[in-house]
Backbone as a ProteinNet text record, in pm:
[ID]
protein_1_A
[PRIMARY]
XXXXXXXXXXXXXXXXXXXXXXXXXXXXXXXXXXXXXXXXXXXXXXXXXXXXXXXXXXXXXXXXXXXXXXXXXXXXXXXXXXXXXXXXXXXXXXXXXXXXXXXXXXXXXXXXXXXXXXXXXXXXXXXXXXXXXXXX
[TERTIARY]
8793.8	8813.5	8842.8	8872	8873.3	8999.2	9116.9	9249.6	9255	9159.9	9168.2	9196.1	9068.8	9156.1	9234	9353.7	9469.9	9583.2	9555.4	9662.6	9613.5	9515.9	9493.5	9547.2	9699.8	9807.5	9819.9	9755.3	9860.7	9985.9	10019.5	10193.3	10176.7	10297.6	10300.3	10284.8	10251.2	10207.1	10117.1	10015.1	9948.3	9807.7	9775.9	9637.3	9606	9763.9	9801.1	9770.3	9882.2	9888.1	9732	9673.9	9541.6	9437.7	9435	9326.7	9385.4	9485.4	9601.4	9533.3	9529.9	9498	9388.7	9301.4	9078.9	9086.4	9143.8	9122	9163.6	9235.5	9323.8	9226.5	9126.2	9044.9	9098.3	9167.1	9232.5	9119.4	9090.3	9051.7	9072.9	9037.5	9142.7	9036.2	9079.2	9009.8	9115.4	9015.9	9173.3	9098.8	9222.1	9174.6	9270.8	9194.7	9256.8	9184.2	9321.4	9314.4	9194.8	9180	9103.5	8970	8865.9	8714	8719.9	8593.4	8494.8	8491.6	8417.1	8428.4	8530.2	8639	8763.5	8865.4	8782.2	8825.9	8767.8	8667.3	8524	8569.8	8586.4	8641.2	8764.2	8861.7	8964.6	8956	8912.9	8868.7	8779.4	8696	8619.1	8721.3	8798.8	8921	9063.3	9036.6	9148.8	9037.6	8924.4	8834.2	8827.2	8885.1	8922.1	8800.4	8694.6	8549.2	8518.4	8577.3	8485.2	8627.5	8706	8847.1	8873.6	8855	8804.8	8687.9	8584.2	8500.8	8448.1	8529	8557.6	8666.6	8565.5	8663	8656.9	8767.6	8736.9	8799.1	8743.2	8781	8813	8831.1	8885.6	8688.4	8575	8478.5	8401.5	8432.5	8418.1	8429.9	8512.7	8607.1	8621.3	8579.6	8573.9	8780.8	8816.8	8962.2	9036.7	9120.5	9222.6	9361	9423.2	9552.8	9634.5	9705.1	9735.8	9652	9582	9450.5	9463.3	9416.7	9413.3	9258.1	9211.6	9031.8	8986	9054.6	9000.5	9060	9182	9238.6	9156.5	9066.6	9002.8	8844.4	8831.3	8699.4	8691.4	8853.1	8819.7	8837.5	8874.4	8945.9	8780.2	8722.5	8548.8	8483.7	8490.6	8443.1	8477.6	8538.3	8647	8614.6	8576.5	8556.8	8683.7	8820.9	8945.7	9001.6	9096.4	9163.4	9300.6	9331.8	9465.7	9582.7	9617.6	9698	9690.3	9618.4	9581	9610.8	9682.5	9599.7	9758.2	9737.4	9887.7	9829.9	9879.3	9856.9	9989.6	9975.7	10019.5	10030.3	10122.9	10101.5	10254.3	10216.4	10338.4	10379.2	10342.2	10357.1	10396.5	10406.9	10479.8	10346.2	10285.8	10079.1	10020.4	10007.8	9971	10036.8	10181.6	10279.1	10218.1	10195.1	10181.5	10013.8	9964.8	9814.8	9778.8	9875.3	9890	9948.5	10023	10069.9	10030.3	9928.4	9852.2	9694.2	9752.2	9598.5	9634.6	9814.4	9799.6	9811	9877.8	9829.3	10012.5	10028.2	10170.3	10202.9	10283.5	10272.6	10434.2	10373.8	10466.3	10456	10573.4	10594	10649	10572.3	10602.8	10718.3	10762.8	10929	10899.5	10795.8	10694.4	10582.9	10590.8	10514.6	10564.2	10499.7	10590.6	10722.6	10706.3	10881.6	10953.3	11087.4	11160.6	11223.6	11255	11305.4	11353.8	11483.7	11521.2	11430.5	11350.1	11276.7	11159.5	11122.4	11036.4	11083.6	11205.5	11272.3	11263.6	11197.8	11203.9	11073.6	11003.6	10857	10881.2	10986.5	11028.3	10846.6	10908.4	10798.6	10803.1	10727.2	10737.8	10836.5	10764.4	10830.2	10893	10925.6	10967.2	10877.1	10864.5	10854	10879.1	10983.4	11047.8	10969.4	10887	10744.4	10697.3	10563	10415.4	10442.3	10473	10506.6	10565.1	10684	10704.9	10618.8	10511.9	10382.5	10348.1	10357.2	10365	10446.9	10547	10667.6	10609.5	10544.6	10509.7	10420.5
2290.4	2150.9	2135.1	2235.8	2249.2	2188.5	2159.9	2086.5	1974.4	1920.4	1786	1687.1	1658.6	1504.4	1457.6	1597	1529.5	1564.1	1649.7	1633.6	1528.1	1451.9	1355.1	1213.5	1204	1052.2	1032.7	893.4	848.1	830	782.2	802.1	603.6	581.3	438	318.3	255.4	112.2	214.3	290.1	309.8	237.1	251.9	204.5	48.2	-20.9	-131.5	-179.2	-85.5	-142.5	-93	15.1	19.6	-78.9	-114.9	-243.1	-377.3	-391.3	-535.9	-513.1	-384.4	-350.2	-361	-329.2	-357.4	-497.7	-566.4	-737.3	-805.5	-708.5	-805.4	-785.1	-726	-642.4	-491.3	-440.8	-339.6	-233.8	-160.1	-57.3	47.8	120.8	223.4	360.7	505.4	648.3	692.2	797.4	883.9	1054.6	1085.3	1219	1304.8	1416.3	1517.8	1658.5	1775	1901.6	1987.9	1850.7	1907.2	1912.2	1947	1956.3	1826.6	1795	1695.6	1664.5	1781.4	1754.6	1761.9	1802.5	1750.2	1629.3	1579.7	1453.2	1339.2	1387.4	1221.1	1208.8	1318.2	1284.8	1210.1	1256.6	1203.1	1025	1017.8	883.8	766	877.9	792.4	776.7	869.5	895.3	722.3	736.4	654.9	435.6	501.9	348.6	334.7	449.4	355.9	430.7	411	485.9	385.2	260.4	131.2	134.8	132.5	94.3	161.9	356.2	419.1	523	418.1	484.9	549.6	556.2	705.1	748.3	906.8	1024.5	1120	1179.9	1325.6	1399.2	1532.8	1629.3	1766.1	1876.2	1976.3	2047.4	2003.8	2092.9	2027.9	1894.7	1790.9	1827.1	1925.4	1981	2100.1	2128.4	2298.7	2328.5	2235.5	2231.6	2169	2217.1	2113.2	2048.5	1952	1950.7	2073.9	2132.5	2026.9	1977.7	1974.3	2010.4	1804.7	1776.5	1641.5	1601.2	1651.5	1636.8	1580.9	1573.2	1506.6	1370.9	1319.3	1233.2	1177.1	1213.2	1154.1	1123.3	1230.6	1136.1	1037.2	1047.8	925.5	785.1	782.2	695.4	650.4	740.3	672.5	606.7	719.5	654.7	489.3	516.6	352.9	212	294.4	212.5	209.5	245.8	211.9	292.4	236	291.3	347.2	518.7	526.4	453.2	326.4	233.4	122.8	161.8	10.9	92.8	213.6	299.7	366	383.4	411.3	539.1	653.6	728.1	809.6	816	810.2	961	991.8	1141.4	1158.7	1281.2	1341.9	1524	1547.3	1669.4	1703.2	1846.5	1821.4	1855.5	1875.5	1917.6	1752.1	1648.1	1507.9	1490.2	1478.8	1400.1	1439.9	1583.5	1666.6	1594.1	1596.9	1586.6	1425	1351.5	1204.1	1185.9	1253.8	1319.6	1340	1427	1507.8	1402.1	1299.6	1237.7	1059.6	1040.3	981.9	883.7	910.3	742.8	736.9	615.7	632	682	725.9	852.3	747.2	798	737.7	829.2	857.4	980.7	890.3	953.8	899.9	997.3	937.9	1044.5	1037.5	975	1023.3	1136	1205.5	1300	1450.6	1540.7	1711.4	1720.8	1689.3	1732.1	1611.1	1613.9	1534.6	1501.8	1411.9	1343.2	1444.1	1524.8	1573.1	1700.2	1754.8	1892.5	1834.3	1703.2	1634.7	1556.9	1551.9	1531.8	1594.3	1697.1	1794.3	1744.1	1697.8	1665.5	1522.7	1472.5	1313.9	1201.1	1154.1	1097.4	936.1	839.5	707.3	671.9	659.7	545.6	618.1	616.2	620.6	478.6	545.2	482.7	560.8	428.2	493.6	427.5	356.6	286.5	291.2	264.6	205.5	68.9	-40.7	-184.5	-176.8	-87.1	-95.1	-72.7	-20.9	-3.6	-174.3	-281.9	-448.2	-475.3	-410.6	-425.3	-406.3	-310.2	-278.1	-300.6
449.9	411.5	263.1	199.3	32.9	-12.1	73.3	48.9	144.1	237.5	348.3	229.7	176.6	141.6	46	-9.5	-65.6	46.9	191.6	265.8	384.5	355.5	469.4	405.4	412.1	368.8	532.5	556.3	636.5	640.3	756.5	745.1	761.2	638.6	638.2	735.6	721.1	872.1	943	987.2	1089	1052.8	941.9	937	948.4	900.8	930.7	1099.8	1152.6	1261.3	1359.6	1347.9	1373.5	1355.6	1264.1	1204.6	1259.5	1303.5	1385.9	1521.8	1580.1	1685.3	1780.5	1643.4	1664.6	1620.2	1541.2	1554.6	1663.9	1742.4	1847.3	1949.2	1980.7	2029.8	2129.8	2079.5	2167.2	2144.6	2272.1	2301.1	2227.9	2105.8	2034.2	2018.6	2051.1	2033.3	1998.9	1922.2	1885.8	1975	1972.4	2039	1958.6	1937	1833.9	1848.7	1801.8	1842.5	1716.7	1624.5	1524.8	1574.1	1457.1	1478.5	1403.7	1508	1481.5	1297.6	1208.3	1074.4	1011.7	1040.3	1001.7	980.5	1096.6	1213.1	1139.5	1167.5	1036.9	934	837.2	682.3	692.7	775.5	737.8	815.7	934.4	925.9	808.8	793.2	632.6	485.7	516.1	356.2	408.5	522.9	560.7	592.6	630	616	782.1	856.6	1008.8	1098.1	1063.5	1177.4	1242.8	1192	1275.8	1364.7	1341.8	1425.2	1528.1	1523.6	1596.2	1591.6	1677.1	1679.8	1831.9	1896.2	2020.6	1987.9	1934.1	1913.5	2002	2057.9	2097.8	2013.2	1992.9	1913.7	1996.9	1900.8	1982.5	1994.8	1938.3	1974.8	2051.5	2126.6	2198.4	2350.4	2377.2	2493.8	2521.8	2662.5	2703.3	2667.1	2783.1	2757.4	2654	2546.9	2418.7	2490	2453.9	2498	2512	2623.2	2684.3	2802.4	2752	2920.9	2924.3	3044.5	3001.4	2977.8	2973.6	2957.5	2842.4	2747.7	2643.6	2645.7	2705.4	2724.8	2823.2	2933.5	3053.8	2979	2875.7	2794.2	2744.4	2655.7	2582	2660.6	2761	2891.2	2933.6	2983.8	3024.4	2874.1	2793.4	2680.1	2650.1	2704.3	2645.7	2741.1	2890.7	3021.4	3018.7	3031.3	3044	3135.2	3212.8	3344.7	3247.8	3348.9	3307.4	3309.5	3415	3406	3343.4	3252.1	3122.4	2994.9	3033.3	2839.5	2808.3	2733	2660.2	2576.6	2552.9	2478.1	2360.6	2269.8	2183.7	2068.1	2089.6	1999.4	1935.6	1894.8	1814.3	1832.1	1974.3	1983	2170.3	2186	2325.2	2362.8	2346.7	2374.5	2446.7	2328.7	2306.6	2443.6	2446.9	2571.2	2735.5	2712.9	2833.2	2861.1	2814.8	2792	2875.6	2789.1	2841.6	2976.1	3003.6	3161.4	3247.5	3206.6	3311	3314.7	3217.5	3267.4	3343.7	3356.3	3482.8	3345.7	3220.5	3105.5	3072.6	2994.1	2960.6	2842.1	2842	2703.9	2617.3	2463.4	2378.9	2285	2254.2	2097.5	2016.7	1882.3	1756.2	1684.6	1645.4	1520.5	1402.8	1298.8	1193.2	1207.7	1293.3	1304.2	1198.9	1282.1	1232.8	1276.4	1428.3	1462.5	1521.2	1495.2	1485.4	1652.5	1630.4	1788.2	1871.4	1827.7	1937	1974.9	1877.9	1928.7	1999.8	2038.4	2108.9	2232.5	2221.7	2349.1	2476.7	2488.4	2599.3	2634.9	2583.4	2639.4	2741.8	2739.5	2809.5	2820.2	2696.9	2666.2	2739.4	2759.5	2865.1	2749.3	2652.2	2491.8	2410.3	2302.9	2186.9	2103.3	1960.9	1842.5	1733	1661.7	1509.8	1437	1453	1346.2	1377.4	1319.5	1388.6	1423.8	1400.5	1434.3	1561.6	1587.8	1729	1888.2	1817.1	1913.4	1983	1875	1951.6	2034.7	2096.3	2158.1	2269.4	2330.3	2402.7	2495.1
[MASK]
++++++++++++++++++++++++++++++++++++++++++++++++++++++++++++++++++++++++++++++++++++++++++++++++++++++++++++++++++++++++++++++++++++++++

C-alpha cells in the first residue's frame, strides 16, 4: 500500500455520479478483485464508505470474478434481485461475472482497456461517461 493513495484518482464524474446515486436512494456495492485493505483506503481517500457501504472484496470470496459469487453476495447483501441490478465494470472478468450472475452488465471505456479490446466481452450497455449511467 506504500504507492495506493497517489494512484487511487478517480476517474472524473464517478464520485459525482455515485453520491447522485445514494441520494436518489439507489442500492450501490462495489465489488472488487482487490483486498478488503486496499479496498477501504481507497474508499476513505475518495469519501464514498457511506455511499458504498456493501463491499465485496477479493478476500471476501472463495471464488474472484469471473466466478459470479461475489456478484451474488453483494446482490443478498443488498436484498436485491438480479433483474433489478445492473452491474458495472471495466474488464472482460467484471462483464462475465455480471453474466454469470443473471444481472445486466454495462462496460465502462474510462477504464484500462479501451472499447474495442472490451468488445469481445458483449457487454448489455456501453458507457462513455459516468452521467450516462442516468440514461439507463
Amino acid at each position: 500500500l506504500s504507492h495506493h493513495d497517489e494512484l487511487a484518482k478517480p476517474y472524473p464524474g464517478v464520485v459525482d455520479v455515485v453520491r447522485t446515486l445514494h441520494a436518489r436512494g439507489a442500492k450501490l456495492a462495489l465489488v472488487t478483485s482487490k483486498l478488503s485493505r486496499g479496498a477501504e483506503r481507497g474508499l476513505h481517500l475518495l469519501g464514498l464508505e457511506e455511499e458504498l457501504s456493501v463491499r465485496v472484496c477479493a478476500d471476501d470470496v472463495d471464488h474472484g470474478k469471473p466466478h459470479p459469487a461475489p456478484v451474488l453476495m453483494a446482490l443478498d447483501a443488498l436484498d436485491a434481485s438480479p433483474d433489478d441490478a445492473l452491474f458495472i465494470g471495466d474488464s472482460h472478468h467484471d462483464i462475465e461475472a455480471g453474466r454469470r450472475a443473471g444481472v445486466t452488465t454495462v462496460a465502462v471505456t474510462w477504464g484500462p482497456l479501451p472499447r474495442e479490446r472490451l468488445a469481445s466481452a458483449k457487454p448489455d450497455h456501453w458507457l462513455e461517461e459516468p452521467r450516462q449511467l442516468f440514461e439507463l
